[in-house]
Amino acid sequence: MKFSSFKILVVVLVILGFLSSCDGNLLNQHNPNEQTTQTFWKTKEDAIKGTNAVYGALQLDGSYMRFANTVPDLRGEDTIADSPWNVMTASGDFSLTATMLPVRLMWKVFYEGIFRANQVLENVPDIKMDQNLKARLLGEAHFLRGLYYFHLLKLYHNIPLVLHTAQGQEDYDVPQADPDSVWAQIEKDFKAAIPVLPKSYNGNNIGRATKGAAESYLGKAYLFNEQWKKAADQFKKVIDSGEYGLVDKYRDNFTVKNENNKESIFEVQFSKSAGGNIIGWQAPPSSAWGETQARSITYAPTGFGWGDIEPSRTLYNEFKKEKTVNGKPDPRLRASLFYDYPGETVYGVPFDSAYTDTTEIFWRKYESDTPGGSEIDAKSGINIRLMRYADVLLMYAEAENNLGNTPVAYTYIQKVRDRANLPDLSNTKPGLTQQQMQDQIAHERFLELNGEEHRFDDIVRWGWLQDPQKLNWLQQRDSEFKGYSKGHEYLPIPQSELDTNPKLKQNPGYGS
Amino acid sequence: MVAVFLAFSSMTAMAQHTVTGSVKDASTNKGLPGVNILVQGTTQGTSTDAKGHYELTAPSATDTLIFSFIGYQTRKVPIKGRSQINLTMQPQTISGKQMVVVGYGTQQKEDITGSISTVKSKNLKNTTSPMLGDALQGRVAGVSVQNSGTPGSAPKVKIRGPSTFGNNEPLYVVDGVPVGGIQDFDLNDIKSIQVLKDASAAAIYGTQAANGVVLITTKNGQKGKVRVSYNGYYGLENITQRYNMLNSRQYQKLDNEELRNANMPLAPANDPNSQYYVDPSSINTNWQDATFTTANTQNHSLTVSGGGENGSFAITGNYFNEGNTIKGPGPDYTRYSGRVNSDYTFGKFKVSEKMYYAHWDKTNLTGLHLTSPITDILHALPTQPIYSDTRLGGYSGTDSDIRKAISLNVIGANNLLESHTNTNRFLGAVTGQYNILDNLYYKVRFSYDHSLVSGKRFTPRYDLGFFYQNDIAKLDENRDKSTTQIVQNTLHYEQDFGSHHIKAFIGYTQQISEFNTIDGHAEGYSRPYFKVLSAGTENQTSTGTKNSHTLRSFLGRINYSYKDRYLVHGTLRRDGSSRFAPSNRYATFPSVSIGWRVSNEPFFADVDFINELKLRASYGRLGNQDIGNYAYSAYINSNANYVFGNQLANGATQINLVDPNIKWETNISRDIGIDMALFSNKFHVNADYYNNKAEDVLVGVPIPLSTGSNSNPTVNGASLRNKGFEFKLEYQDRSGELSYDLSANFSTLQNKVLSLGQGGKPIYGNGTKTAVGHSLGALYGYVANGIFQNWDEVYNHAYQNQKLDSNGNYDMGARDQTTAANFTAPGDIRFKDLNGDGKITSADRTYLGSAIPKYKYGFNADLQYNQWSLSMFFQGAYGNKIVNRVRQTVELMDGYGNYDQYVYDHHWTQKNHSNTVPRAIYGDPNDNGRDSKRWVEDGSYLRLKNIKLSYTLPEDLTNRIGIRNLLIYVQGQNVFTITKYKGYSPVISSVNASIDGPVGGGQSGLFSRAADVGSYPQPRTLSVGMSIDF
């Protein structure tokens, strides 16, 4: 290199060094990936997206992707754990501890849903947009917030009531509320939703909360509080609305083909085709997340999924007590369970060649049962029906029976029995007393709603765990109940939550 | 210096003058081969032969000769007409005028007033790891290194304790360029390493220096003849430690006992009455022996270097490979790298360039889902074979209903799944310098650091039994590109004013960093697999993100000394970072230090056994901004989607709460120290006391989940104190033919959390708690206090999980097997009711020890006897505790997998009333496995980290074949470890991303530092190597 060109090189370096130092905006770097809270909540589209996100919490691991199904189901006597994973067995025999995964995750995701609902309720009112749409979106947020609190209350009983997004440190630690005040809030939220929600949707809005969903849940909330008249009124409104009816085939409630049918009042939407491909177990949502649930793999028969959860022999036997008017087995049995009978196949494989032990029984409900297929990709697109019309009919019957109108109960129970082609109860069991009818309703609910997370709720609200005779009876039906001890009808408050929020107390029965 | 006249200069030709002589090492008085001798101002030169003799013809008898040799002080000797010049050269290590690299310049060692440790390059060679962190382990007082044994994983380095809850890695500066991550760099290139430990040394890097700074200087050429040298070794690695696991017969017996105790049916595979019974004599797999295998490791490095009067160059190429000690394709690490360094001087101008390129390939150990693959190896059932003809993929697995166990076939998973990472990294810097005046120069440096990380993970269809099945083959690929451009402008000034000496510089720098990711995914591959994204038939998706970060800084330093006795240094740096809101963007980091060279005082002249005595003190503030980008603004997650009408419905919402007011972390550093050289510079002592306080530490305040926030908001809430002593002693001498260099370092660290923000709420980690008044990540749990021997003891103790009657009182009559199957019973652990409230609750947990050693130490001995040299390096730690999560897994007797021999032999039964190991029961109704003292072990250890025996071939032998120097050696690494710790190794890496890390996603493992969650065991390496200089 010649001296002169060398000199030029150094001079150029020096000039560049100075020039590059003169960019005044150098330090202004904005997130190029996401909007911020300052730029969001401005338009109609923001309001819709924000509301959609509230529904999103229904799909997470702590909610209906998995644990909101499995934990309540395992606690009932229709379902038993057969898993090497202690979380499953512990859910079944009431030994979940405060540090176990589902205890933490369910708490987490339902409060995530509430956080999202609170954002909508705080921000959408100020957006300039179509008033009817705005009212509807706010109604949806109210409905979902009520639904999430309903879940938290059923699961944990003593919970903080958070109705606003935290603005600073002083808002973080919220003490546990009196359960009655949470019930009052649930009632308030459902009542706020009813007048603004439409009766139905079409097209790309199918699956949103309807007036009927809010009325049904309001009725259910009253039922849980034994406010029978108010409950009956709500259920009657739903029944009289004419929007709903029972589908002909019971199994149509549990497959991917017949989603959002006339029997479905509210269901959690899943889809194998929509969204990405990653199972969104935990962590912040990403565009790669799929919209699938893992209930199906968890409940799937051994060899076609994990087989963590099986129907109980008690359920099978109780079904065997019912015969159709033609003397055939209750069709709901075969729609709900895989078991060995001539012609039975499991995912296309004859039962007796899939299993050497032909006394085994497995769940068919919510399983795809596709010939040649399986559930082992852990991605099922089958929607989870949270509120079915059949449930409303049975709840209405129960409310009326408690109001002394046992004949009305006969009528509405029979609507559900008729679909299964079972004989008329007023012929086979005429003249039941109010208490006998209550027992009959328990039986009907056990069969009709098996494996749909309702049984344990019923057991708790009917006070069976406090009744030594009933508890003993349950222990005969499901030995997992031998692990029950007082207080364990509710889950422990997650240890991590006790650690971070000094205002909380552990639930009774968990060492506090 | 010795210069001897033997005769008057002979009658030589006018223009030419021949000089002969010999060059010797001043300390050993042995001839020095290979010393470069150059006639100043020319390219004429030579070098000494094997015995240190030389002969040189200079243009004139008035020229000056320059003698230079790596590791020795360069000497300039005017010929002054002499024909023979003999001289000695001083090794730099004990020289009086050693220059030390400091931030933005160099400084005479004597003038340093801060705490700076130098790592000798010869010590760097005594490691068979390619990672700088491993080479630092035990070498520098106050530096702690946590290394993972996984090939290609970078060790975690901390200087003077954790000062932040985020990234605690020091700032690495390579040849003046701050770089993120050092794992790509080749140790062979390194000429020297300086560790800047206090503010006075590090504050010039203010913004990024809170964790200390490691300055790395790479080798450049020497003036003189072109030299070629080769270094290389080949070694074998083994994992030698074992847990003592059960054989098939024992496993079945214990598993059956545990299920019987829980009133549960036996696992059919373990039930002699079942058709699925596995005869223990037919299958008895020792999974550790089957999985661990011998690996190869090798390193080859070739350097060509040289230089003349106006320039020099060095070109290095390196290949490194470390194979896998676990059966299967990974973990395996291969690195190729090359470096070209050169500099040119023309009058007042000087330009230098440093270009480095590295490519590495890593095949990862592939585990599945639950725990670490290491834990899975131990957990695997001995009744399970390795291979299976009937399962997809050819490896065995377990069926949940037959085995009632979750058992991963690690060999199967590691062979079936493919995971590769490769990185291409380029770091280039060009520096221009112009000497405006003799004492004033301007310097500008441009640097560009580019790395592209490519990852690829292919999951074929396979069946490894329960939970480990995959029906859809899928491929994930990612490309992560990061770039950093830095411009540094500095103006340097140095001048003597009588007895006053001033050296100063001011500067301006700016940095732009960008980070982009692209991820692709596809599914539905069928055999034969074409492992490219386009060959996927379903679910082809892509995602990507972009991140940028900028930094602008003004900096300056002044060094003042008076009569070489009184030293004052001051630095000031003002930084602006894009990572904070505009109002909090700028911060200023000052430091000041003073030194007193007592030994230069006139009154000290008579003290002849002390050659150097310096007292020094420093104070300063350092900053940290390593908190991730855009953290001050709450963002909207636009993927909180749902489905309506079977179509994707976009959802968007805020999922995290943030604090918009976050600002810089500040680490206030205080240091006092003493440097001494004694007994003719043979004995060196350095001692420091430091007391640092980190303030405004960003902490993810743990907030209740009931807020709905997915993560903890980061606030400037915490403060931490780190203080301790550091000592370094070195003794160098010779006795006859034996020369030796003994050195030792010792450091203490007391870490204390002073505040934690938001009411000082503690942060819980993996069996740990971080709380005000305690050390970071202290172990925390229940106190196990023996075993209930009978029902009376059960019902006389505080409530654990005793059976209650319907009134909520103890059901004292319940003493049957059914009760024992579901509730606390004889054989269960009695936990201490520390608060005496009659209930065992989370309030009965207590501190169970510190994760941080009370002290750490290293001891190095280099012995040389004629052609032989031996070096040994020991390092260790004392006083820390480890939560042995691995042992917790294999001793729990809770049904997931195989168990340890110890619990088989010692657990409580009706006949064996153990008071330490509880009964075996599936479901563990008493939660015997909870975090308690039972899993806490002493983590103290002493390890022979390295031993190396070398032999240098006699020079007259090697010279005959044209080789200047030939050295061969055998070397052992991690040779033995003395410890009470029962796991594979007391040196653990404890990252557990799902639990750890309130800041930045838990990359640090900081809060769970004590937890051994199945660290990859560090192998023992035995290698042979050679180095040749031509």
mmCIF file of N, CA, C and O in Angstrom, chain A residues 27-75:
data_model
loop_
_atom_site.group_PDB
_atom_site.id
_atom_site.type_symbol
_atom_site.label_atom_id
_atom_site.label_comp_id
_atom_site.label_asym_id
_atom_site.label_seq_id
_atom_site.Cartn_x
_atom_site.Cartn_y
_atom_site.Cartn_z
ATOM 1 N N LEU A 27 -31.500 6.625 20.016
ATOM 2 C CA LEU A 27 -31.978 5.924 21.211
ATOM 3 C C LEU A 27 -33.484 5.658 21.204
ATOM 4 O O LEU A 27 -34.002 5.050 22.121
ATOM 5 N N ASN A 28 -34.195 6.152 20.175
ATOM 6 C CA ASN A 28 -35.632 5.892 20.125
ATOM 7 C C ASN A 28 -35.916 4.599 19.386
ATOM 8 O O ASN A 28 -36.010 4.562 18.172
ATOM 9 N N GLN A 29 -36.004 3.538 20.110
ATOM 10 C CA GLN A 29 -36.277 2.230 19.512
ATOM 11 C C GLN A 29 -37.628 1.743 20.028
ATOM 12 O O GLN A 29 -37.821 1.601 21.227
ATOM 13 N N HIS A 30 -38.552 1.502 19.094
ATOM 14 C CA HIS A 30 -39.880 1.041 19.510
ATOM 15 C C HIS A 30 -40.068 -0.415 19.135
ATOM 16 O O HIS A 30 -39.522 -0.890 18.144
ATOM 17 N N ASN A 31 -40.854 -1.083 19.937
ATOM 18 C CA ASN A 31 -41.103 -2.499 19.711
ATOM 19 C C ASN A 31 -41.700 -2.726 18.318
ATOM 20 O O ASN A 31 -42.809 -2.274 18.048
ATOM 21 N N PRO A 32 -40.957 -3.376 17.438
ATOM 22 C CA PRO A 32 -41.485 -3.581 16.088
ATOM 23 C C PRO A 32 -42.366 -4.822 15.973
ATOM 24 O O PRO A 32 -42.833 -5.146 14.888
ATOM 25 N N ASN A 33 -42.582 -5.510 17.078
ATOM 26 C CA ASN A 33 -43.301 -6.783 17.018
ATOM 27 C C ASN A 33 -44.754 -6.694 17.470
ATOM 28 O O ASN A 33 -45.591 -7.444 17.010
ATOM 29 N N GLU A 34 -45.022 -5.788 18.396
ATOM 30 C CA GLU A 34 -46.338 -5.788 19.023
ATOM 31 C C GLU A 34 -46.815 -4.360 19.239
ATOM 32 O O GLU A 34 -46.024 -3.450 19.423
ATOM 33 N N GLN A 35 -48.135 -4.209 19.277
ATOM 34 C CA GLN A 35 -48.698 -2.949 19.727
ATOM 35 C C GLN A 35 -48.498 -2.813 21.224
ATOM 36 O O GLN A 35 -48.333 -3.806 21.927
ATOM 37 N N THR A 36 -48.564 -1.563 21.693
ATOM 38 C CA THR A 36 -48.501 -1.369 23.142
ATOM 39 C C THR A 36 -49.880 -0.967 23.644
ATOM 40 O O THR A 36 -50.784 -0.684 22.855
ATOM 41 N N THR A 37 -50.013 -0.934 24.950
ATOM 42 C CA THR A 37 -51.320 -0.568 25.513
ATOM 43 C C THR A 37 -51.690 0.870 25.174
ATOM 44 O O THR A 37 -52.855 1.239 25.228
ATOM 45 N N GLN A 38 -50.675 1.688 24.816
ATOM 46 C CA GLN A 38 -50.990 3.074 24.441
ATOM 47 C C GLN A 38 -51.651 3.148 23.062
ATOM 48 O O GLN A 38 -52.434 4.046 22.800
ATOM 49 N N THR A 39 -51.288 2.231 22.193
ATOM 50 C CA THR A 39 -51.807 2.306 20.828
ATOM 51 C C THR A 39 -53.010 1.412 20.607
ATOM 52 O O THR A 39 -53.682 1.510 19.585
ATOM 53 N N PHE A 40 -53.278 0.514 21.566
ATOM 54 C CA PHE A 40 -54.389 -0.417 21.407
ATOM 55 C C PHE A 40 -55.650 0.183 22.030
ATOM 56 O O PHE A 40 -55.647 1.266 22.589
ATOM 57 N N TRP A 41 -56.743 -0.533 21.937
ATOM 58 C CA TRP A 41 -58.042 -0.115 22.478
ATOM 59 C C TRP A 41 -58.524 1.196 21.859
ATOM 60 O O TRP A 41 -58.956 2.104 22.554
ATOM 61 N N LYS A 42 -58.373 1.312 20.528
ATOM 62 C CA LYS A 42 -58.794 2.540 19.873
ATOM 63 C C LYS A 42 -59.954 2.290 18.909
ATOM 64 O O LYS A 42 -60.707 3.211 18.619
ATOM 65 N N THR A 43 -60.057 1.102 18.347
ATOM 66 C CA THR A 43 -61.003 0.885 17.259
ATOM 67 C C THR A 43 -61.956 -0.260 17.569
ATOM 68 O O THR A 43 -61.773 -1.009 18.534
ATOM 69 N N LYS A 44 -62.939 -0.376 16.696
ATOM 70 C CA LYS A 44 -63.892 -1.482 16.784
ATOM 71 C C LYS A 44 -63.153 -2.818 16.711
ATOM 72 O O LYS A 44 -63.459 -3.759 17.444
ATOM 73 N N GLU A 45 -62.166 -2.889 15.802
ATOM 74 C CA GLU A 45 -61.413 -4.134 15.654
ATOM 75 C C GLU A 45 -60.670 -4.488 16.954
ATOM 76 O O GLU A 45 -60.613 -5.648 17.335
ATOM 77 N N ASP A 46 -60.139 -3.446 17.600
ATOM 78 C CA ASP A 46 -59.455 -3.702 18.874
ATOM 79 C C ASP A 46 -60.442 -4.275 19.890
ATOM 80 O O ASP A 46 -60.112 -5.189 20.658
ATOM 81 N N ALA A 47 -61.649 -3.717 19.902
ATOM 82 C CA ALA A 47 -62.661 -4.180 20.860
ATOM 83 C C ALA A 47 -62.995 -5.649 20.600
ATOM 84 O O ALA A 47 -63.133 -6.447 21.530
ATOM 85 N N ILE A 48 -63.112 -6.006 19.325
ATOM 86 C CA ILE A 48 -63.450 -7.401 18.990
ATOM 87 C C ILE A 48 -62.289 -8.322 19.371
ATOM 88 O O ILE A 48 -62.488 -9.357 20.014
ATOM 89 N N LYS A 49 -61.080 -7.918 18.995
ATOM 90 C CA LYS A 49 -59.919 -8.762 19.316
ATOM 91 C C LYS A 49 -59.740 -8.921 20.821
ATOM 92 O O LYS A 49 -59.423 -9.996 21.318
ATOM 93 N N GLY A 50 -59.937 -7.806 21.525
ATOM 94 C CA GLY A 50 -59.795 -7.864 22.977
ATOM 95 C C GLY A 50 -60.810 -8.811 23.595
ATOM 96 O O GLY A 50 -60.503 -9.540 24.545
ATOM 97 N N THR A 51 -62.022 -8.814 23.043
ATOM 98 C CA THR A 51 -63.059 -9.710 23.563
ATOM 99 C C THR A 51 -62.753 -11.160 23.189
ATOM 100 O O THR A 51 -62.917 -12.073 24.000
ATOM 101 N N ASN A 52 -62.279 -11.370 21.971
ATOM 102 C CA ASN A 52 -61.916 -12.733 21.563
ATOM 103 C C ASN A 52 -60.869 -13.316 22.508
ATOM 104 O O ASN A 52 -60.897 -14.503 22.835
ATOM 105 N N ALA A 53 -59.961 -12.433 22.938
ATOM 106 C CA ALA A 53 -58.893 -12.913 23.817
ATOM 107 C C ALA A 53 -59.446 -13.413 25.150
ATOM 108 O O ALA A 53 -58.857 -14.281 25.784
ATOM 109 N N VAL A 54 -60.599 -12.854 25.563
ATOM 110 C CA VAL A 54 -61.193 -13.314 26.828
ATOM 111 C C VAL A 54 -61.619 -14.780 26.684
ATOM 112 O O VAL A 54 -61.438 -15.591 27.589
ATOM 113 N N TYR A 55 -62.166 -15.098 25.521
ATOM 114 C CA TYR A 55 -62.520 -16.500 25.258
ATOM 115 C C TYR A 55 -61.273 -17.386 25.245
ATOM 116 O O TYR A 55 -61.332 -18.552 25.588
ATOM 117 N N GLY A 56 -60.154 -16.785 24.777
ATOM 118 C CA GLY A 56 -58.923 -17.565 24.622
ATOM 119 C C GLY A 56 -58.529 -18.312 25.887
ATOM 120 O O GLY A 56 -57.945 -19.395 25.825
ATOM 121 N N ALA A 57 -58.864 -17.739 27.038
ATOM 122 C CA ALA A 57 -58.495 -18.399 28.293
ATOM 123 C C ALA A 57 -59.214 -19.732 28.484
ATOM 124 O O ALA A 57 -58.799 -20.552 29.304
ATOM 125 N N LEU A 58 -60.278 -19.943 27.725
ATOM 126 C CA LEU A 58 -60.986 -21.231 27.840
ATOM 127 C C LEU A 58 -60.166 -22.393 27.298
ATOM 128 O O LEU A 58 -60.445 -23.545 27.607
ATOM 129 N N GLN A 59 -59.183 -22.082 26.467
ATOM 130 C CA GLN A 59 -58.469 -23.153 25.773
ATOM 131 C C GLN A 59 -57.163 -23.548 26.435
ATOM 132 O O GLN A 59 -56.498 -24.458 25.972
ATOM 133 N N LEU A 60 -56.792 -22.866 27.506
ATOM 134 C CA LEU A 60 -55.442 -23.077 28.041
ATOM 135 C C LEU A 60 -55.344 -24.366 28.851
ATOM 136 O O LEU A 60 -56.342 -24.998 29.192
ATOM 137 N N ASP A 61 -54.099 -24.701 29.184
ATOM 138 C CA ASP A 61 -53.834 -25.967 29.870
ATOM 139 C C ASP A 61 -54.572 -26.068 31.201
ATOM 140 O O ASP A 61 -55.027 -27.128 31.599
ATOM 141 N N GLY A 62 -54.659 -24.949 31.897
ATOM 142 C CA GLY A 62 -55.356 -24.990 33.180
ATOM 143 C C GLY A 62 -56.856 -24.974 33.020
ATOM 144 O O GLY A 62 -57.581 -25.206 33.986
ATOM 145 N N SER A 63 -57.348 -24.652 31.807
ATOM 146 C CA SER A 63 -58.793 -24.674 31.626
ATOM 147 C C SER A 63 -59.164 -25.879 30.767
ATOM 148 O O SER A 63 -58.769 -26.998 31.098
ATOM 149 N N TYR A 64 -59.872 -25.646 29.673
ATOM 150 C CA TYR A 64 -60.458 -26.807 28.993
ATOM 151 C C TYR A 64 -59.539 -27.520 28.028
ATOM 152 O O TYR A 64 -59.946 -28.473 27.380
ATOM 153 N N MET A 65 -58.290 -27.068 27.907
ATOM 154 C CA MET A 65 -57.367 -27.910 27.169
ATOM 155 C C MET A 65 -57.232 -29.242 27.892
ATOM 156 O O MET A 65 -57.162 -30.281 27.280
ATOM 157 N N ARG A 66 -57.224 -29.194 29.229
ATOM 158 C CA ARG A 66 -57.002 -30.438 29.949
ATOM 159 C C ARG A 66 -57.519 -30.436 31.389
ATOM 160 O O ARG A 66 -58.382 -31.220 31.728
ATOM 161 N N PHE A 67 -56.947 -29.542 32.221
ATOM 162 C CA PHE A 67 -57.172 -29.754 33.650
ATOM 163 C C PHE A 67 -58.590 -29.438 34.111
ATOM 164 O O PHE A 67 -59.076 -30.047 35.058
ATOM 165 N N ALA A 68 -59.256 -28.467 33.461
ATOM 166 C CA ALA A 68 -60.613 -28.156 33.895
ATOM 167 C C ALA A 68 -61.569 -29.309 33.573
ATOM 168 O O ALA A 68 -62.683 -29.351 34.079
ATOM 169 N N ASN A 69 -61.133 -30.220 32.717
ATOM 170 C CA ASN A 69 -61.902 -31.440 32.510
ATOM 171 C C ASN A 69 -61.491 -32.517 33.498
ATOM 172 O O ASN A 69 -62.301 -33.123 34.172
ATOM 173 N N THR A 70 -60.168 -32.743 33.528
ATOM 174 C CA THR A 70 -59.691 -33.944 34.198
ATOM 175 C C THR A 70 -59.868 -33.888 35.710
ATOM 176 O O THR A 70 -60.311 -34.864 36.308
ATOM 177 N N VAL A 71 -59.528 -32.764 36.311
ATOM 178 C CA VAL A 71 -59.559 -32.731 37.777
ATOM 179 C C VAL A 71 -60.980 -32.911 38.317
ATOM 180 O O VAL A 71 -61.218 -33.787 39.154
ATOM 181 N N PRO A 72 -61.959 -32.127 37.836
ATOM 182 C CA PRO A 72 -63.323 -32.343 38.357
ATOM 183 C C PRO A 72 -63.858 -33.735 38.023
ATOM 184 O O PRO A 72 -64.514 -34.362 38.850
ATOM 185 N N ASP A 73 -63.576 -34.215 36.833
ATOM 186 C CA ASP A 73 -64.058 -35.545 36.463
ATOM 187 C C ASP A 73 -63.505 -36.620 37.390
ATOM 188 O O ASP A 73 -64.220 -37.511 37.840
ATOM 189 N N LEU A 74 -62.193 -36.538 37.656
ATOM 190 C CA LEU A 74 -61.565 -37.580 38.470
ATOM 191 C C LEU A 74 -62.134 -37.604 39.883
ATOM 192 O O LEU A 74 -62.140 -38.634 40.546
ATOM 193 N N ARG A 75 -62.650 -36.474 40.331
ATOM 194 C CA ARG A 75 -63.156 -36.418 41.698
ATOM 195 C C ARG A 75 -64.521 -37.080 41.807
ATOM 196 O O ARG A 75 -64.920 -37.497 42.883
#
